[in-house]
C-alpha cells in the first residue's frame, strides 16, 4: 500500500520549503524503513538557499529517526536537505514537521502521511 502524503507549506518572511521527495511514500513497518524525505529551501526569488538549517520533527510516536524524534540538517549547495533513516514503529498516520531558518528568516511545512502498512 502507498502512504499518501499531503503538504501544507507556509511562507513566512522570505523563505519557502518545497517538497522534492517523500509524497506518496511507502512505509513498510516489517522492513523498518521508509523512503527519505527531501526538501528544498528557497528564497523570495524562488532560488535555492544553501546553508539553511532544517529541522525535521516527527510529531507522533509512530516513527523515529536514529532513535530520536527530530534531526537537524544544513542544506547543501543546491539548497536541499534530506531526511533518511526514518524507522516506522506503528501502522497509521505519521506527521513530520519541517522548519527552516536562514539569516533570521523562517519557514514551516508539515507532512501528513495518512497510512503506513504492515505488508
Short mmCIF file of N, CA and C in Angstrom, two decimals:
data_model
loop_
_atom_site.label_atom_id
_atom_site.label_comp_id
_atom_site.label_asym_id
_atom_site.label_seq_id
_atom_site.Cartn_x
_atom_site.Cartn_y
_atom_site.Cartn_z
N UNK A 1 0.83 -1.18 0.00
CA UNK A 1 0.00 0.00 0.00
C UNK A 1 0.87 1.24 0.00
N UNK A 2 0.40 2.25 -0.64
CA UNK A 2 1.11 3.52 -0.64
C UNK A 2 0.61 4.37 0.51
N UNK A 3 1.50 5.12 1.08
CA UNK A 3 1.12 6.07 2.12
C UNK A 3 0.96 7.42 1.44
N UNK A 4 -0.25 7.87 1.33
CA UNK A 4 -0.50 9.14 0.67
C UNK A 4 -0.05 10.26 1.59
N UNK A 5 0.56 11.26 1.03
CA UNK A 5 1.05 12.37 1.84
C UNK A 5 0.50 13.67 1.28
N UNK A 6 0.18 14.57 2.17
CA UNK A 6 -0.21 15.90 1.74
C UNK A 6 0.71 16.87 2.46
N UNK A 7 0.87 18.04 1.90
CA UNK A 7 1.80 19.00 2.47
C UNK A 7 1.12 20.35 2.56
N UNK A 8 1.25 20.97 3.70
CA UNK A 8 0.84 22.35 3.86
C UNK A 8 2.11 23.14 4.08
N UNK A 9 2.43 24.03 3.16
CA UNK A 9 3.63 24.85 3.29
C UNK A 9 3.21 26.28 3.55
N UNK A 10 3.88 26.91 4.46
CA UNK A 10 3.57 28.29 4.80
C UNK A 10 4.80 29.14 4.57
N UNK A 11 4.65 30.15 3.75
CA UNK A 11 5.78 31.04 3.52
C UNK A 11 5.78 32.06 4.64
N UNK A 12 6.84 32.09 5.40
CA UNK A 12 6.99 33.05 6.47
C UNK A 12 8.24 33.86 6.15
N UNK A 13 8.12 35.16 6.23
CA UNK A 13 9.21 36.05 5.86
C UNK A 13 9.52 35.82 4.39
N UNK A 14 10.75 35.44 4.08
CA UNK A 14 11.13 35.28 2.68
C UNK A 14 11.67 33.91 2.35
N UNK A 15 11.40 32.93 3.19
CA UNK A 15 11.82 31.57 2.90
C UNK A 15 10.60 30.72 2.58
N UNK A 16 10.84 29.67 1.80
CA UNK A 16 9.78 28.73 1.45
C UNK A 16 10.38 27.33 1.41
N UNK A 17 9.61 26.35 1.86
CA UNK A 17 10.04 24.95 1.83
C UNK A 17 9.26 24.24 0.74
N UNK A 18 9.98 23.56 -0.15
CA UNK A 18 9.37 22.84 -1.26
C UNK A 18 9.73 21.35 -1.11
N UNK A 19 8.71 20.50 -1.19
CA UNK A 19 8.95 19.05 -1.08
C UNK A 19 9.40 18.52 -2.44
N UNK A 20 10.53 17.82 -2.45
CA UNK A 20 11.04 17.21 -3.68
C UNK A 20 10.79 15.71 -3.69
N UNK A 21 10.90 15.05 -2.54
CA UNK A 21 10.66 13.62 -2.41
C UNK A 21 9.93 13.36 -1.10
N UNK A 22 9.14 12.29 -1.08
CA UNK A 22 8.50 11.87 0.16
C UNK A 22 7.00 11.77 0.06
N UNK A 23 6.39 12.48 -0.87
CA UNK A 23 4.96 12.35 -1.04
C UNK A 23 4.65 11.02 -1.70
N UNK A 24 3.62 10.33 -1.21
CA UNK A 24 3.26 9.03 -1.75
C UNK A 24 4.23 7.93 -1.33
N UNK A 25 4.94 8.16 -0.23
CA UNK A 25 5.95 7.21 0.23
C UNK A 25 5.32 5.91 0.72
N UNK A 26 6.07 4.83 0.58
CA UNK A 26 5.67 3.52 1.10
C UNK A 26 6.42 3.32 2.42
N UNK A 27 5.68 3.17 3.48
CA UNK A 27 6.29 2.92 4.79
C UNK A 27 5.95 1.50 5.21
N UNK A 28 6.91 0.58 5.10
CA UNK A 28 6.68 -0.81 5.43
C UNK A 28 7.27 -1.08 6.81
N UNK A 29 6.40 -1.32 7.78
CA UNK A 29 6.83 -1.48 9.16
C UNK A 29 7.74 -2.68 9.35
N UNK A 30 7.41 -3.80 8.71
CA UNK A 30 8.22 -5.01 8.89
C UNK A 30 9.67 -4.81 8.44
N UNK A 31 9.87 -3.97 7.44
CA UNK A 31 11.22 -3.70 6.97
C UNK A 31 11.89 -2.61 7.79
N UNK A 32 11.11 -1.92 8.63
CA UNK A 32 11.61 -0.83 9.48
C UNK A 32 12.35 0.23 8.68
N UNK A 33 11.85 0.51 7.48
CA UNK A 33 12.43 1.57 6.67
C UNK A 33 11.32 2.38 6.03
N UNK A 34 11.62 3.58 5.68
CA UNK A 34 10.69 4.44 4.96
C UNK A 34 11.50 5.22 3.93
N UNK A 35 10.86 5.63 2.87
CA UNK A 35 11.56 6.43 1.88
C UNK A 35 11.97 7.75 2.50
N UNK A 36 13.05 8.30 2.02
CA UNK A 36 13.54 9.55 2.58
C UNK A 36 12.70 10.73 2.13
N UNK A 37 12.69 11.74 2.94
CA UNK A 37 12.02 12.99 2.60
C UNK A 37 13.10 13.98 2.18
N UNK A 38 12.90 14.65 1.06
CA UNK A 38 13.84 15.65 0.58
C UNK A 38 13.09 16.95 0.37
N UNK A 39 13.62 18.01 0.97
CA UNK A 39 13.03 19.33 0.79
C UNK A 39 14.08 20.28 0.25
N UNK A 40 13.60 21.35 -0.36
CA UNK A 40 14.48 22.41 -0.83
C UNK A 40 14.01 23.71 -0.21
N UNK A 41 14.94 24.47 0.33
CA UNK A 41 14.63 25.78 0.90
C UNK A 41 14.90 26.82 -0.18
N UNK A 42 13.91 27.68 -0.40
CA UNK A 42 14.03 28.72 -1.45
C UNK A 42 13.80 30.10 -0.85
N UNK A 43 14.40 31.10 -1.49
CA UNK A 43 14.25 32.48 -1.03
C UNK A 43 13.10 33.18 -1.74
N UNK A 44 12.95 34.49 -1.51
CA UNK A 44 11.85 35.26 -2.10
C UNK A 44 11.92 35.31 -3.62
N UNK A 45 13.08 35.02 -4.20
CA UNK A 45 13.23 34.99 -5.66
C UNK A 45 13.11 33.57 -6.21
N UNK A 46 12.66 32.63 -5.36
CA UNK A 46 12.49 31.23 -5.72
C UNK A 46 13.81 30.54 -6.04
N UNK A 47 14.91 31.03 -5.46
CA UNK A 47 16.23 30.45 -5.66
C UNK A 47 16.59 29.59 -4.45
N UNK A 48 17.31 28.47 -4.66
CA UNK A 48 17.72 27.61 -3.55
C UNK A 48 18.61 28.35 -2.55
N UNK A 49 18.48 27.99 -1.27
CA UNK A 49 19.25 28.63 -0.21
C UNK A 49 20.21 27.60 0.41
N UNK A 50 21.49 27.63 0.02
CA UNK A 50 22.46 26.75 0.67
C UNK A 50 22.78 27.27 2.06
N UNK A 51 23.06 26.35 3.00
CA UNK A 51 23.45 26.75 4.34
C UNK A 51 22.30 27.04 5.29
N UNK A 52 21.06 26.79 4.88
CA UNK A 52 19.92 26.96 5.78
C UNK A 52 19.87 25.79 6.75
N UNK A 53 19.41 26.04 7.95
CA UNK A 53 19.26 24.98 8.95
C UNK A 53 17.84 24.45 8.87
N UNK A 54 17.72 23.13 8.67
CA UNK A 54 16.41 22.49 8.51
C UNK A 54 16.24 21.46 9.63
N UNK A 55 15.15 21.56 10.37
CA UNK A 55 14.85 20.58 11.41
C UNK A 55 13.61 19.80 11.01
N UNK A 56 13.77 18.49 10.92
CA UNK A 56 12.68 17.57 10.66
C UNK A 56 12.25 17.03 12.03
N UNK A 57 10.98 17.14 12.38
CA UNK A 57 10.49 16.63 13.66
C UNK A 57 9.31 15.71 13.42
N UNK A 58 9.39 14.52 13.98
CA UNK A 58 8.28 13.57 13.88
C UNK A 58 7.33 13.88 15.02
N UNK A 59 6.11 14.29 14.65
CA UNK A 59 5.15 14.79 15.63
C UNK A 59 4.46 13.68 16.42
N UNK A 60 4.47 12.47 15.91
CA UNK A 60 3.81 11.36 16.61
C UNK A 60 4.83 10.35 17.08
N UNK A 61 4.40 9.38 17.85
CA UNK A 61 5.28 8.32 18.32
C UNK A 61 5.33 7.16 17.33
N UNK A 62 4.84 7.37 16.10
CA UNK A 62 4.76 6.30 15.11
C UNK A 62 6.05 6.01 14.38
N UNK A 63 7.10 6.78 14.64
CA UNK A 63 8.38 6.56 13.96
C UNK A 63 9.48 7.30 14.71
N UNK A 64 10.72 6.92 14.39
CA UNK A 64 11.88 7.62 14.92
C UNK A 64 12.90 7.80 13.82
N UNK A 65 13.85 8.68 14.05
CA UNK A 65 15.00 8.87 13.16
C UNK A 65 16.23 8.64 14.03
N UNK A 66 16.90 7.53 13.80
CA UNK A 66 18.07 7.16 14.60
C UNK A 66 17.75 7.20 16.09
N UNK A 67 16.55 6.76 16.44
CA UNK A 67 16.13 6.71 17.83
C UNK A 67 15.63 8.02 18.41
N UNK A 68 15.63 9.08 17.63
CA UNK A 68 15.19 10.40 18.10
C UNK A 68 13.90 10.82 17.41
N UNK A 69 13.27 11.85 17.93
CA UNK A 69 12.05 12.37 17.33
C UNK A 69 12.34 13.53 16.37
N UNK A 70 13.57 14.04 16.36
CA UNK A 70 13.90 15.12 15.43
C UNK A 70 15.36 15.04 15.03
N UNK A 71 15.66 15.67 13.90
CA UNK A 71 17.03 15.74 13.40
C UNK A 71 17.19 17.08 12.68
N UNK A 72 18.37 17.68 12.82
CA UNK A 72 18.66 18.97 12.18
C UNK A 72 19.76 18.77 11.15
N UNK A 73 19.52 19.33 9.96
CA UNK A 73 20.43 19.17 8.82
C UNK A 73 20.64 20.54 8.18
N UNK A 74 21.81 20.80 7.66
CA UNK A 74 22.09 22.03 6.92
C UNK A 74 21.93 21.74 5.44
N UNK A 75 21.25 22.65 4.72
CA UNK A 75 21.05 22.43 3.28
C UNK A 75 22.39 22.45 2.54
N UNK A 76 22.44 21.66 1.48
CA UNK A 76 23.65 21.55 0.68
C UNK A 76 23.76 22.72 -0.31
N UNK A 77 24.69 22.63 -1.23
CA UNK A 77 24.94 23.71 -2.20
C UNK A 77 23.74 24.00 -3.09
N UNK A 78 22.83 23.04 -3.23
CA UNK A 78 21.63 23.24 -4.05
C UNK A 78 20.40 23.55 -3.19
N UNK A 79 20.61 23.87 -1.91
CA UNK A 79 19.51 24.25 -1.03
C UNK A 79 18.66 23.09 -0.55
N UNK A 80 19.17 21.87 -0.67
CA UNK A 80 18.37 20.69 -0.32
C UNK A 80 18.84 20.05 0.98
N UNK A 81 17.85 19.48 1.70
CA UNK A 81 18.11 18.71 2.91
C UNK A 81 17.30 17.43 2.81
N UNK A 82 17.93 16.31 3.19
CA UNK A 82 17.26 15.00 3.09
C UNK A 82 17.16 14.36 4.46
N UNK A 83 15.99 13.86 4.77
CA UNK A 83 15.76 13.10 5.99
C UNK A 83 15.71 11.64 5.60
N UNK A 84 16.70 10.89 6.04
CA UNK A 84 16.72 9.46 5.79
C UNK A 84 16.87 8.75 7.12
N UNK A 85 16.68 7.45 7.10
CA UNK A 85 16.82 6.69 8.33
C UNK A 85 15.58 6.71 9.21
N UNK A 86 14.43 7.05 8.64
CA UNK A 86 13.18 7.03 9.39
C UNK A 86 12.79 5.57 9.61
N UNK A 87 12.48 5.23 10.84
CA UNK A 87 12.05 3.89 11.18
C UNK A 87 10.59 3.93 11.65
N UNK A 88 9.64 3.46 10.81
CA UNK A 88 8.25 3.43 11.25
C UNK A 88 8.06 2.36 12.33
N UNK A 89 7.32 2.71 13.39
CA UNK A 89 7.13 1.79 14.51
C UNK A 89 5.72 1.22 14.58
N UNK A 90 4.74 1.97 14.09
CA UNK A 90 3.35 1.52 14.13
C UNK A 90 2.67 1.87 12.82
N UNK A 91 1.60 1.15 12.50
CA UNK A 91 0.83 1.50 11.31
C UNK A 91 -0.05 2.68 11.65
N UNK A 92 -0.51 3.36 10.63
CA UNK A 92 -1.37 4.52 10.83
C UNK A 92 -0.69 5.79 10.41
N UNK A 93 -1.22 6.89 10.87
CA UNK A 93 -0.75 8.21 10.45
C UNK A 93 0.62 8.57 11.00
N UNK A 94 1.32 9.37 10.26
CA UNK A 94 2.65 9.85 10.64
C UNK A 94 2.77 11.29 10.18
N UNK A 95 3.10 12.18 11.10
CA UNK A 95 3.26 13.59 10.75
C UNK A 95 4.70 14.01 10.95
N UNK A 96 5.23 14.73 9.96
CA UNK A 96 6.59 15.26 10.03
C UNK A 96 6.51 16.76 9.80
N UNK A 97 7.01 17.52 10.78
CA UNK A 97 7.10 18.97 10.64
C UNK A 97 8.49 19.33 10.17
N UNK A 98 8.58 20.32 9.30
CA UNK A 98 9.86 20.78 8.78
C UNK A 98 9.97 22.27 9.04
N UNK A 99 11.03 22.68 9.71
CA UNK A 99 11.28 24.09 9.96
C UNK A 99 12.63 24.45 9.35
N UNK A 100 12.68 25.58 8.66
CA UNK A 100 13.93 26.06 8.06
C UNK A 100 14.22 27.46 8.56
N UNK A 101 15.49 27.73 8.83
CA UNK A 101 15.91 29.06 9.22
C UNK A 101 17.17 29.45 8.45
N UNK A 102 17.27 30.74 8.16
CA UNK A 102 18.45 31.27 7.48
C UNK A 102 18.48 32.77 7.69
N UNK A 103 19.55 33.26 8.27
CA UNK A 103 19.72 34.70 8.50
C UNK A 103 18.50 35.35 9.14
N UNK A 104 17.92 34.70 10.14
CA UNK A 104 16.79 35.26 10.87
C UNK A 104 15.44 35.04 10.22
N UNK A 105 15.40 34.45 9.04
CA UNK A 105 14.14 34.16 8.35
C UNK A 105 13.75 32.72 8.65
N UNK A 106 12.43 32.45 8.65
CA UNK A 106 11.96 31.09 8.93
C UNK A 106 10.86 30.68 7.97
N UNK A 107 10.69 29.38 7.84
CA UNK A 107 9.59 28.79 7.06
C UNK A 107 9.24 27.47 7.72
N UNK A 108 7.98 27.06 7.59
CA UNK A 108 7.49 25.82 8.19
C UNK A 108 6.65 25.06 7.18
N UNK A 109 6.76 23.73 7.21
CA UNK A 109 5.91 22.86 6.39
C UNK A 109 5.58 21.64 7.24
N UNK A 110 4.49 20.97 6.91
CA UNK A 110 4.12 19.76 7.64
C UNK A 110 3.64 18.70 6.67
N UNK A 111 4.22 17.49 6.79
CA UNK A 111 3.79 16.34 6.01
C UNK A 111 2.80 15.56 6.84
N UNK A 112 1.76 15.06 6.21
CA UNK A 112 0.86 14.14 6.89
C UNK A 112 0.78 12.88 6.06
N UNK A 113 1.44 11.82 6.54
CA UNK A 113 1.37 10.52 5.89
C UNK A 113 0.13 9.83 6.41
N UNK A 114 -0.79 9.50 5.54
CA UNK A 114 -2.08 9.00 6.00
C UNK A 114 -2.06 7.52 6.36
N UNK A 115 -1.07 6.75 5.89
CA UNK A 115 -1.08 5.33 6.21
C UNK A 115 0.31 4.72 6.07
N UNK A 116 0.67 3.95 7.08
CA UNK A 116 1.83 3.07 6.97
C UNK A 116 1.26 1.67 6.95
N UNK A 117 1.96 0.76 6.32
CA UNK A 117 1.41 -0.59 6.13
C UNK A 117 2.24 -1.64 6.85
N UNK A 118 1.59 -2.71 7.24
CA UNK A 118 2.28 -3.86 7.84
C UNK A 118 2.74 -4.82 6.75
N UNK A 119 2.30 -4.61 5.50
CA UNK A 119 2.62 -5.51 4.39
C UNK A 119 3.94 -5.19 3.74
#
